[in-house]
mmCIF file of C-alpha atoms and ligand atoms in Angstrom:
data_model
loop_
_atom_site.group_PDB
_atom_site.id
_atom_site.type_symbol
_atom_site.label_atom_id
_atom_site.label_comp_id
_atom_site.label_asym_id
_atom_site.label_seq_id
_atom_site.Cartn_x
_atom_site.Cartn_y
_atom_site.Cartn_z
ATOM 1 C CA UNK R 1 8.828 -15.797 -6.980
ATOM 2 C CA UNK R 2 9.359 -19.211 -5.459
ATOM 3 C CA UNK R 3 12.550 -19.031 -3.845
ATOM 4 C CA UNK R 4 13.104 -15.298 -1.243
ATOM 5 C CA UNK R 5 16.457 -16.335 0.099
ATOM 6 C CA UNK R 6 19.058 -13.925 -0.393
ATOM 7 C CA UNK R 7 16.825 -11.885 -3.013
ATOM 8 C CA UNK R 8 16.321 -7.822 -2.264
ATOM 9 C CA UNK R 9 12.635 -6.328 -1.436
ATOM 10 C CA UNK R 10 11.986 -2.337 -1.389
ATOM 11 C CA UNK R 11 8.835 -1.245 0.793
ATOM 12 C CA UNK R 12 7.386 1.558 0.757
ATOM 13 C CA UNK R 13 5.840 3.409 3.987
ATOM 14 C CA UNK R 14 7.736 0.360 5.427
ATOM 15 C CA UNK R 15 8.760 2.913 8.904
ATOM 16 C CA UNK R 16 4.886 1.776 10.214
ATOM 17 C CA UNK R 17 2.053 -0.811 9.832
ATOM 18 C CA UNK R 18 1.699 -3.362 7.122
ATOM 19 C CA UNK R 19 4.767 -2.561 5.863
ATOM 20 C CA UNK R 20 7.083 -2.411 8.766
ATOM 21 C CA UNK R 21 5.615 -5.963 9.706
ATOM 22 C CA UNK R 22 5.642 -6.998 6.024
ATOM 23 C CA UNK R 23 9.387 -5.781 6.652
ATOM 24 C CA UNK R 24 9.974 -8.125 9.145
ATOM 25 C CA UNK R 25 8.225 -11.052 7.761
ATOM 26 C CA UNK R 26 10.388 -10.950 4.355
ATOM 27 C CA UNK R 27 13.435 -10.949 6.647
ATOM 28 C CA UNK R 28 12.323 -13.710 8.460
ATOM 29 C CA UNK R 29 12.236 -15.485 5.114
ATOM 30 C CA UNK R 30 16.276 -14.851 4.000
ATOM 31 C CA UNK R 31 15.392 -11.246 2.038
ATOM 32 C CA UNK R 32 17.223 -8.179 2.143
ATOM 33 C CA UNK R 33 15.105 -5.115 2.795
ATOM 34 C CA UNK R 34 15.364 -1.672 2.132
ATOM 35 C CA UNK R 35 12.757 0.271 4.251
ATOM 36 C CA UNK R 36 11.487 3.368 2.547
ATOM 37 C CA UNK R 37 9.010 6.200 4.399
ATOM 38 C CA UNK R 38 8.546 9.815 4.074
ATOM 39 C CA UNK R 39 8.886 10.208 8.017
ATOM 40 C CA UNK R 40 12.827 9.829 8.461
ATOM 41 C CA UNK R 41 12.458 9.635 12.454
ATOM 42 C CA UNK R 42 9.897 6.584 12.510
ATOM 43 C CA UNK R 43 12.014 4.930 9.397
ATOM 44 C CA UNK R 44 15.323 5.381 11.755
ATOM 45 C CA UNK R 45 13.899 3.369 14.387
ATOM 46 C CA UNK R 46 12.580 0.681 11.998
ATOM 47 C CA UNK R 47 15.410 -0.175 10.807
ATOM 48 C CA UNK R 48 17.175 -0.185 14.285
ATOM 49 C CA UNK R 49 14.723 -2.539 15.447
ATOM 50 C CA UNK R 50 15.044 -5.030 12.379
ATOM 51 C CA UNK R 51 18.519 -4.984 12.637
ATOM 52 C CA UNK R 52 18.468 -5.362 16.315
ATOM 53 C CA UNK R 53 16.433 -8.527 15.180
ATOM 54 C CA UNK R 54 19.527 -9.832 13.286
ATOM 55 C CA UNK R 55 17.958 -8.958 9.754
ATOM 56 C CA UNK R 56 19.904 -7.632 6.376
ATOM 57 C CA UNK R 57 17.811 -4.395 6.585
ATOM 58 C CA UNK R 58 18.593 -0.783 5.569
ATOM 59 C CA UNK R 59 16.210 2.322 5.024
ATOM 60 C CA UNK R 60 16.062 5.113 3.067
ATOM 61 C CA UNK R 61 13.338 8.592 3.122
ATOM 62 C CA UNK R 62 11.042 8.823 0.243
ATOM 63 C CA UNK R 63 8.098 10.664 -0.225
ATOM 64 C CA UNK R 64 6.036 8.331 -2.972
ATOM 65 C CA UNK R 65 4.547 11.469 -3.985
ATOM 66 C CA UNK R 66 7.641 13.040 -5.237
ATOM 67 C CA UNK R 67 8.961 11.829 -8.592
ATOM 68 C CA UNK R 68 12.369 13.484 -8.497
ATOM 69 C CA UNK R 69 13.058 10.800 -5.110
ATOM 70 C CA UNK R 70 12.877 7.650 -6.843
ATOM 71 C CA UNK R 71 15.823 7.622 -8.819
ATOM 72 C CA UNK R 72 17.905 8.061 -5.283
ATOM 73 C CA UNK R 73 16.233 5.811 -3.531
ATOM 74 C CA UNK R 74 16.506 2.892 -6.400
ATOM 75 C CA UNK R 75 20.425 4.169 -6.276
ATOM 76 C CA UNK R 76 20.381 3.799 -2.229
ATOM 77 C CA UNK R 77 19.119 0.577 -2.595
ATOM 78 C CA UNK R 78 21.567 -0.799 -4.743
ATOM 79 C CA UNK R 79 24.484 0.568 -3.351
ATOM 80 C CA UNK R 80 23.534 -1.371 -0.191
ATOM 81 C CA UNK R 81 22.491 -4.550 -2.286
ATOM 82 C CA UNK R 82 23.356 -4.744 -5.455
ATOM 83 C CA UNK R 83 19.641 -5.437 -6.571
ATOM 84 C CA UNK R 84 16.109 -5.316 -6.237
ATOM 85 C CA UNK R 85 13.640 -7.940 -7.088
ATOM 86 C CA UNK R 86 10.896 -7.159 -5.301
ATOM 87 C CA UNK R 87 9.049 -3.782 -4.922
ATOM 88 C CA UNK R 88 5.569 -3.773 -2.166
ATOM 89 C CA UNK R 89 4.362 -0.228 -2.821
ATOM 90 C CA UNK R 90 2.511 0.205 0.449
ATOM 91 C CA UNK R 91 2.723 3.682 0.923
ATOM 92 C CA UNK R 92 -0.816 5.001 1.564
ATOM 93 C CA UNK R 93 -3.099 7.394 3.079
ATOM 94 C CA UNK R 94 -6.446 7.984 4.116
ATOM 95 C CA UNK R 95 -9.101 10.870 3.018
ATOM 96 C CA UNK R 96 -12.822 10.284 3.875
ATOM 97 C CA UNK R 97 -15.569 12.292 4.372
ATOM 98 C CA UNK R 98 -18.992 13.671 2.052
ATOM 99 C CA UNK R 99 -18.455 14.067 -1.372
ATOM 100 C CA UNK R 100 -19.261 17.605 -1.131
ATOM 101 C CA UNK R 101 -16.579 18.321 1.811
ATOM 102 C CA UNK R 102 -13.465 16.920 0.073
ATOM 103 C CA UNK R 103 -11.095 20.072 -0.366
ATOM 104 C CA UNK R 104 -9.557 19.906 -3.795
ATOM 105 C CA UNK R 105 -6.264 19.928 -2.089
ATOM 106 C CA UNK R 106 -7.175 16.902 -0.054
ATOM 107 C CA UNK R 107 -7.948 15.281 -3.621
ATOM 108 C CA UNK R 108 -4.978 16.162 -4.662
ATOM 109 C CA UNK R 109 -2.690 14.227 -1.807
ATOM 110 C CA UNK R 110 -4.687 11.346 -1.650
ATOM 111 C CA UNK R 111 -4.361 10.784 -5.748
ATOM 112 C CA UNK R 112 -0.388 11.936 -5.408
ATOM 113 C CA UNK R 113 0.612 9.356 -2.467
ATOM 114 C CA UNK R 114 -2.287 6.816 -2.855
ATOM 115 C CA UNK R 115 -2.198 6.673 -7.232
ATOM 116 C CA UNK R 116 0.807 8.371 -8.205
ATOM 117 C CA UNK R 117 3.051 6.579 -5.543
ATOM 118 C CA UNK R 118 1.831 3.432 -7.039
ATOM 119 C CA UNK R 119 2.959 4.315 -11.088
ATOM 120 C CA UNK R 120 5.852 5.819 -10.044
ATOM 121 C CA UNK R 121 7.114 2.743 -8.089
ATOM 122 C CA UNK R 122 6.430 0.840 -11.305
ATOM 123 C CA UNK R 123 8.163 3.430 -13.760
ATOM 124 C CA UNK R 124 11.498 3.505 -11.787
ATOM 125 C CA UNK R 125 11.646 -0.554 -10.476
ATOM 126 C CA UNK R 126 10.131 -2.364 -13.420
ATOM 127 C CA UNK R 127 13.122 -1.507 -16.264
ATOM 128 C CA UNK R 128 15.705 -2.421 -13.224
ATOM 129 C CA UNK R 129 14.078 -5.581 -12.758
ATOM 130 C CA UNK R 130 13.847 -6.209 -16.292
ATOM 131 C CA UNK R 131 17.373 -5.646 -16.754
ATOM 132 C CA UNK R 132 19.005 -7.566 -14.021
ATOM 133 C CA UNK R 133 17.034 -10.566 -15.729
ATOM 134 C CA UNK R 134 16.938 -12.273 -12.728
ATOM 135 C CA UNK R 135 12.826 -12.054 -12.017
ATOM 136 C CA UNK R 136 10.911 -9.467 -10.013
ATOM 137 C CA UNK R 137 7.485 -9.052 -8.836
ATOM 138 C CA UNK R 138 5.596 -5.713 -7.496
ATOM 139 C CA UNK R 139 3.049 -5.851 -5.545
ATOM 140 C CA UNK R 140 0.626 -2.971 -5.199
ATOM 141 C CA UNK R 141 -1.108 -2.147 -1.588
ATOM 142 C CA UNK R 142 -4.879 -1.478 -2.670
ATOM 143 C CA UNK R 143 -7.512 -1.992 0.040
ATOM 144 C CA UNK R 144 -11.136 -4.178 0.245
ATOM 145 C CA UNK R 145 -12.287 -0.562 -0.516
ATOM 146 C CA UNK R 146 -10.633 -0.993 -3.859
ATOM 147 C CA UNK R 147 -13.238 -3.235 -5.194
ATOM 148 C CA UNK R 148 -16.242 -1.838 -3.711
ATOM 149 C CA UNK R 149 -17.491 1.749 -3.054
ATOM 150 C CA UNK R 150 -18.405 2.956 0.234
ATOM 151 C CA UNK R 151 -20.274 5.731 0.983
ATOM 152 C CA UNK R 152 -18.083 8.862 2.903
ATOM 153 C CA UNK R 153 -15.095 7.218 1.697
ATOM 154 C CA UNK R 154 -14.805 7.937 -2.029
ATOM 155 C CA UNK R 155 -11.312 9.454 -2.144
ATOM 156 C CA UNK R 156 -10.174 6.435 -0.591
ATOM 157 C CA UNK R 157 -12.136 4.202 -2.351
ATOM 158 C CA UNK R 158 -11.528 5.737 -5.735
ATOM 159 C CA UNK R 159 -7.617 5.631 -5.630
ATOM 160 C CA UNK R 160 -7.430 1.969 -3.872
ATOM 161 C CA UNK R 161 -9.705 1.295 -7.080
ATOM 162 C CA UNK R 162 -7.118 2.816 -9.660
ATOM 163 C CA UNK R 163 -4.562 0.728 -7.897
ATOM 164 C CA UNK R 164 -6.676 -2.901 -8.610
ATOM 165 C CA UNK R 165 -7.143 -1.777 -11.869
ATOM 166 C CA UNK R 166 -3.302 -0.506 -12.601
ATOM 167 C CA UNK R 167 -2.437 -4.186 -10.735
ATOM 168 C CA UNK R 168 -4.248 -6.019 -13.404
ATOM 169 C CA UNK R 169 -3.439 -4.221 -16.198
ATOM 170 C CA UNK R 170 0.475 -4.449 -15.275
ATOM 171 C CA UNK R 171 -0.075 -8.317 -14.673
ATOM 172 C CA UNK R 172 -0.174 -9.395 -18.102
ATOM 173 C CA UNK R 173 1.610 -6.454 -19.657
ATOM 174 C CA UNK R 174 5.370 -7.246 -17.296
ATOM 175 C CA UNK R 175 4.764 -11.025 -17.297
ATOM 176 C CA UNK R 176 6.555 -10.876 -20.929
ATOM 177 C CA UNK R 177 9.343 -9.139 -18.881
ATOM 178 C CA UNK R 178 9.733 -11.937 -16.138
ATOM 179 C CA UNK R 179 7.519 -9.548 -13.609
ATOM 180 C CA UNK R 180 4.815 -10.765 -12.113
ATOM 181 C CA UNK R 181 2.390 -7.751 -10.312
ATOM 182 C CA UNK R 182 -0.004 -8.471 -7.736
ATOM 183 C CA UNK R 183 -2.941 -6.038 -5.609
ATOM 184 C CA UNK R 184 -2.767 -6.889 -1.550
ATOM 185 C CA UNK R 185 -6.745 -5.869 -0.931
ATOM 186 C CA UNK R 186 -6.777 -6.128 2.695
ATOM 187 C CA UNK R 187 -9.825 -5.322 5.159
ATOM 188 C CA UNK R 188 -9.024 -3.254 8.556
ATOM 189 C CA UNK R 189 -6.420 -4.159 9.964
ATOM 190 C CA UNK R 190 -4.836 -2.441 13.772
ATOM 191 C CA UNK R 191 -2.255 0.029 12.406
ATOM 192 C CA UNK R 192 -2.061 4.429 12.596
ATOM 193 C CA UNK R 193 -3.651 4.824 9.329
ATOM 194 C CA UNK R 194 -6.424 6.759 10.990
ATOM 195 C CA UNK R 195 -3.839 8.936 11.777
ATOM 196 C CA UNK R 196 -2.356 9.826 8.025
ATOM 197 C CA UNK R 197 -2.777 13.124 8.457
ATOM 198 C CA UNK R 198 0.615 13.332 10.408
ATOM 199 C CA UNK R 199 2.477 12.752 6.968
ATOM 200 C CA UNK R 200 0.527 14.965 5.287
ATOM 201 C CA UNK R 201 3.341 17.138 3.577
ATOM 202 C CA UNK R 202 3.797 21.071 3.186
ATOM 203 C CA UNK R 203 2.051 21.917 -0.064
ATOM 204 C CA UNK R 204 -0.760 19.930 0.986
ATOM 205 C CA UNK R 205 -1.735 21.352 4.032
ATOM 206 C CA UNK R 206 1.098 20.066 6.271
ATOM 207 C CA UNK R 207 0.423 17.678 9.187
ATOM 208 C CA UNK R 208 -2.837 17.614 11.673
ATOM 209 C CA UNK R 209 -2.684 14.739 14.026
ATOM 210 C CA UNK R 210 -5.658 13.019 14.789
ATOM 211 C CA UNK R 211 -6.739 14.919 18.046
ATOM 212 C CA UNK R 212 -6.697 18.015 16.640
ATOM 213 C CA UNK R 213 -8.478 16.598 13.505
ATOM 214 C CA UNK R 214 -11.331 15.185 15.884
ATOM 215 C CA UNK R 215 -11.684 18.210 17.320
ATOM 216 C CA UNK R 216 -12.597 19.762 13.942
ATOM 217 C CA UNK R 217 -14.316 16.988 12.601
ATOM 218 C CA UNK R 218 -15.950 14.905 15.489
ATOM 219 C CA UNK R 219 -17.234 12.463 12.528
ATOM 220 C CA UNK R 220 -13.597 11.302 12.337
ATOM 221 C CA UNK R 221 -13.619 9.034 15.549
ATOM 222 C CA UNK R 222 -15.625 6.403 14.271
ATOM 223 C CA UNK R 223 -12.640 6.245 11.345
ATOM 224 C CA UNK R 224 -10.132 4.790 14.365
ATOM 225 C CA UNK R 225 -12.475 2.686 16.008
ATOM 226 C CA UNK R 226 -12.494 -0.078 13.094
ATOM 227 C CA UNK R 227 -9.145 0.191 12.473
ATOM 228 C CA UNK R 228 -8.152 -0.259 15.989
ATOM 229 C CA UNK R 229 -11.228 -3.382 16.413
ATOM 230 C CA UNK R 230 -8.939 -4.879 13.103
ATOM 231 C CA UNK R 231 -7.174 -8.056 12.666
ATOM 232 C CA UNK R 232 -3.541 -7.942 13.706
ATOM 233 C CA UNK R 233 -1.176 -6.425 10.728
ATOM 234 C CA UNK R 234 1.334 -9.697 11.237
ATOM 235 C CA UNK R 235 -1.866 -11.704 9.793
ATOM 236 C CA UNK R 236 -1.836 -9.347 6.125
ATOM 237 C CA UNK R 237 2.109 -9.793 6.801
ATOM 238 C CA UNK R 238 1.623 -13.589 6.514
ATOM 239 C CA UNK R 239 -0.091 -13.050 3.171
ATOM 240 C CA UNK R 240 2.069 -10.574 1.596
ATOM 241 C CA UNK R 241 4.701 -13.298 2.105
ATOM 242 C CA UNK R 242 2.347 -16.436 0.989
ATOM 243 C CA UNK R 243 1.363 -14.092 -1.967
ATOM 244 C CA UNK R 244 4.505 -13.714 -3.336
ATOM 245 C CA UNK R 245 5.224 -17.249 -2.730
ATOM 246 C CA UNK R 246 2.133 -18.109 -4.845
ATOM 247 C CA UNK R 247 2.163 -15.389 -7.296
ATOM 248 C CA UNK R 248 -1.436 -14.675 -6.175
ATOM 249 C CA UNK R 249 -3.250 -11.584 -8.414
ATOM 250 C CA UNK R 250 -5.684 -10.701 -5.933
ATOM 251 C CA UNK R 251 -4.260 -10.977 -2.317
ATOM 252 C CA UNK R 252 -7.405 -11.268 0.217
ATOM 253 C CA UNK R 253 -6.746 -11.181 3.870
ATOM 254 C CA UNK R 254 -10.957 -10.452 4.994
ATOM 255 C CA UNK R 255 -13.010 -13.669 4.265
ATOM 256 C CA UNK R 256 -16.323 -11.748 6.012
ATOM 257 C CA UNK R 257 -16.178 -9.770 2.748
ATOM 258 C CA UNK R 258 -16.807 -12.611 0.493
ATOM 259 C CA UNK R 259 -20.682 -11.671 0.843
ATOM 260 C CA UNK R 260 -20.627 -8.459 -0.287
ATOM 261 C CA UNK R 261 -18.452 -9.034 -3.118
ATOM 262 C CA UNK R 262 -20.683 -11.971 -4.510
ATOM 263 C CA UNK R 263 -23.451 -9.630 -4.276
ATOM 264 C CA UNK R 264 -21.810 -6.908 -6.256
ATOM 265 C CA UNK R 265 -20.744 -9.760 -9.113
ATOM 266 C CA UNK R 266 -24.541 -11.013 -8.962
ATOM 267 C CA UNK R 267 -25.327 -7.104 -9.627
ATOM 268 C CA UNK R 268 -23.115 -6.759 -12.704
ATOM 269 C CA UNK R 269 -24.635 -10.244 -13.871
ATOM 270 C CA UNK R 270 -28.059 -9.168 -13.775
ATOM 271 C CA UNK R 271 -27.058 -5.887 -15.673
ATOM 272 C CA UNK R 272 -25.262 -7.905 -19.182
ATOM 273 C CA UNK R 273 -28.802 -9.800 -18.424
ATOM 274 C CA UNK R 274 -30.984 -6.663 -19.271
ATOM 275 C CA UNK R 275 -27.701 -5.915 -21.894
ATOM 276 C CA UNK R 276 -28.815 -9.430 -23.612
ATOM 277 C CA UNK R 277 -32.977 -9.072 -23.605
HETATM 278 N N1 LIG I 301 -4.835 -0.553 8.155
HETATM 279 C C1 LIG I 301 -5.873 -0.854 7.405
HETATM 280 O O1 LIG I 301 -6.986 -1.117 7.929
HETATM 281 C C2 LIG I 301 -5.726 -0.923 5.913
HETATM 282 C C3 LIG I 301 -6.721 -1.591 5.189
HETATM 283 C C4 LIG I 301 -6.589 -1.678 3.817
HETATM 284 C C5 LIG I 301 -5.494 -1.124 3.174
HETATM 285 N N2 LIG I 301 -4.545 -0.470 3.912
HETATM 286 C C6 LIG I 301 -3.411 0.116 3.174
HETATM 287 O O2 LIG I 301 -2.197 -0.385 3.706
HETATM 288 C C7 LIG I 301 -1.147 0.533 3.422
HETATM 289 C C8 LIG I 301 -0.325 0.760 4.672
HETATM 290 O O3 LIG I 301 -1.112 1.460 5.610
HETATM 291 P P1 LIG I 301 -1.084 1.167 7.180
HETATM 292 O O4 LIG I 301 -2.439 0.708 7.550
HETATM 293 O O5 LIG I 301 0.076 0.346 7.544
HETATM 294 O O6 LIG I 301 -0.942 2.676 7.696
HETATM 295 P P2 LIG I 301 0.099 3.401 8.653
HETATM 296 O O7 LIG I 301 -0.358 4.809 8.687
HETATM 297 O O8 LIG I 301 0.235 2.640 9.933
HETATM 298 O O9 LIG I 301 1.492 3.289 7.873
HETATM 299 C C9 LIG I 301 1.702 4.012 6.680
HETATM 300 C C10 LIG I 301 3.190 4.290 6.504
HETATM 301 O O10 LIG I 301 3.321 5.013 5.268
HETATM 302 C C11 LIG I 301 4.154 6.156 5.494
HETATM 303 N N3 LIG I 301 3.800 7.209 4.524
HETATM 304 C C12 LIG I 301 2.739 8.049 4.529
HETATM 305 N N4 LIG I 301 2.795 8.894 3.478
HETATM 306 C C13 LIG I 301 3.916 8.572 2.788
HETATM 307 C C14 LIG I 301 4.526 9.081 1.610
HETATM 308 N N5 LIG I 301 4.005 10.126 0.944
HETATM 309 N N6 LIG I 301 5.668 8.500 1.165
HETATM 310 C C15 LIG I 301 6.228 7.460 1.850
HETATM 311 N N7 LIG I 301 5.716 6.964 2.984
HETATM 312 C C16 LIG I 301 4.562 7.499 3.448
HETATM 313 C C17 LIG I 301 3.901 6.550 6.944
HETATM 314 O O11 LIG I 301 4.947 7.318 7.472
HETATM 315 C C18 LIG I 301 3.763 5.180 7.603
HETATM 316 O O12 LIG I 301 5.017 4.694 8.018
HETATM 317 C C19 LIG I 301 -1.818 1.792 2.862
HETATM 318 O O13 LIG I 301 -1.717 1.809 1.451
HETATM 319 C C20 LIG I 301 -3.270 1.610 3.292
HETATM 320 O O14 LIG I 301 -4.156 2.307 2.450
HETATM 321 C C21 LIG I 301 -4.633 -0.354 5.257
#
């Protein structure tokens, strides 16, 4: 999408984080936003602070997870303007931990917010896009953990996976509908996702906030202190926006993970190697 003035972007899990200050930096660029979170308190003050700012913002509560919300929200959003052609499905939580400690219901609410959020985004924005005929482009909030395993993070890991591999799949399948689809893979980055647990909704457990989860799990501090030792969110905020500018596939915001990456690629290499002796 070369030209943001004027067009409309929906964010999800936009009351917080990357995509309050993804919010902000699509404002900054002529864009009307509609802010979308589960929590309706935090979301209220988001959108009193971007408006404060001077911006064209507005908000409306969504839970990703639940399917029956996004037909409301897509309806909220045009009511306030007109339409949408850009979606940044950002909504995400964290579950970590052994493989053999995950709860199934903890399984369960990653995959819901983390996967499902994701697909459902797509199955209510793309056909509006499509119709207005004007352009869109989604863009899908994976993780570096998305294209690399790491060990007492699988849950995580796994679902920021799914959502590189929906990313790329969409990419060529919406491009004959004028959408282009792009995966944001950033590394840690200073925001409360160490604290996701707060959102965690009813018929998942409800809410723990991340005191009381230390004080079960005492493993779980370490999970803060590299989010909190992270690069400021503005920075992935600044690529979200260049991103979309450049139509990017694969949004990187981490350069100190180029190693590790090369190394898995020189991995799969040497395996169609021993494929081809
Ligand atoms: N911060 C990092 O280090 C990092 C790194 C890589 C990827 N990410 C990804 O970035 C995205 C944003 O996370 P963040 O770091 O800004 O976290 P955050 O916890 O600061 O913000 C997340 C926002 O999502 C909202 N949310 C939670 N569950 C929701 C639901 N079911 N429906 C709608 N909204 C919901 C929260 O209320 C909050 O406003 C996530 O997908 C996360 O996995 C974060």
């Amino acid at each position: 999408m070369r030209n943001l003035e004027g067009k409309t972007a929906f964010i999800t899990g936009a009351a917080d984080g990357i995509g309050f200050h993804s919010a902000r930096a699509l404002a900054k660029q002529g864009m009307n936003v509609m802010l979308a979170d589960i929590n309706a308190e935090t979301l209220q003050q988001a959108v009193e602070v971007l408006k404060g700012e001077g911006f064209a913002v507005d908000g409306v509560v969504l839970d990703v997870a639940a399917r029956e919300q996004w037909g409301a929200a897509l309806d909220a959003t045009l009511s306030a303007f007109d339409r949408v052609h850009f979606l940044l499905s950002n909504a995400g939580v964290s579950v970590i931990g052994g493989q053999q400690n995950i709860e199934e219901q903890e399984w369960r609410w990653i995959i819901d917010v983390n996967l499902m959020g994701v697909i459902y985004g797509c199955q209510v924005f793309a056909p509006h896009m499509k119709s207005h005929g004007e352009g869109g482009h989604i863009m899908n909030v994976a993780s570096m953990a998305g294209l690399q395993g790491v060990e007492f993070a699988s849950p995580y890991c796994a679902t920021k996976a799914a959502v590189v591999s929906l990313s790329e799949s969409w990419r060529s399948e919406l491009a004959h509908s004028g959408i282009e689809v792009s995966v944001l893979c950033p590394g840690f980055a200073k925001t409360r996702i160490y604290d996701s647990y707060r959102n965690r909704q009813p018929q998942y457990g409800g809410p723990v906030y991340f005191d009381d989860l230390v004080k079960q799990k005492p493993s779980r501090e370490a999970s803060k202190e590299v989010v909190v030792t992270g690069v400021d969110v503005e920075l992935i905020a600044e690529r979200v926006v260049e991103g979309l500018l450049n139509n990017e596939l694969y949004i990187l915001t981490h350069p100190q993970f180029r190693q590790s990456q090369q190394t898995r690629f020189e991995m799969i290499n040497t395996a169609f190697d021993r494929a081809s002796d």
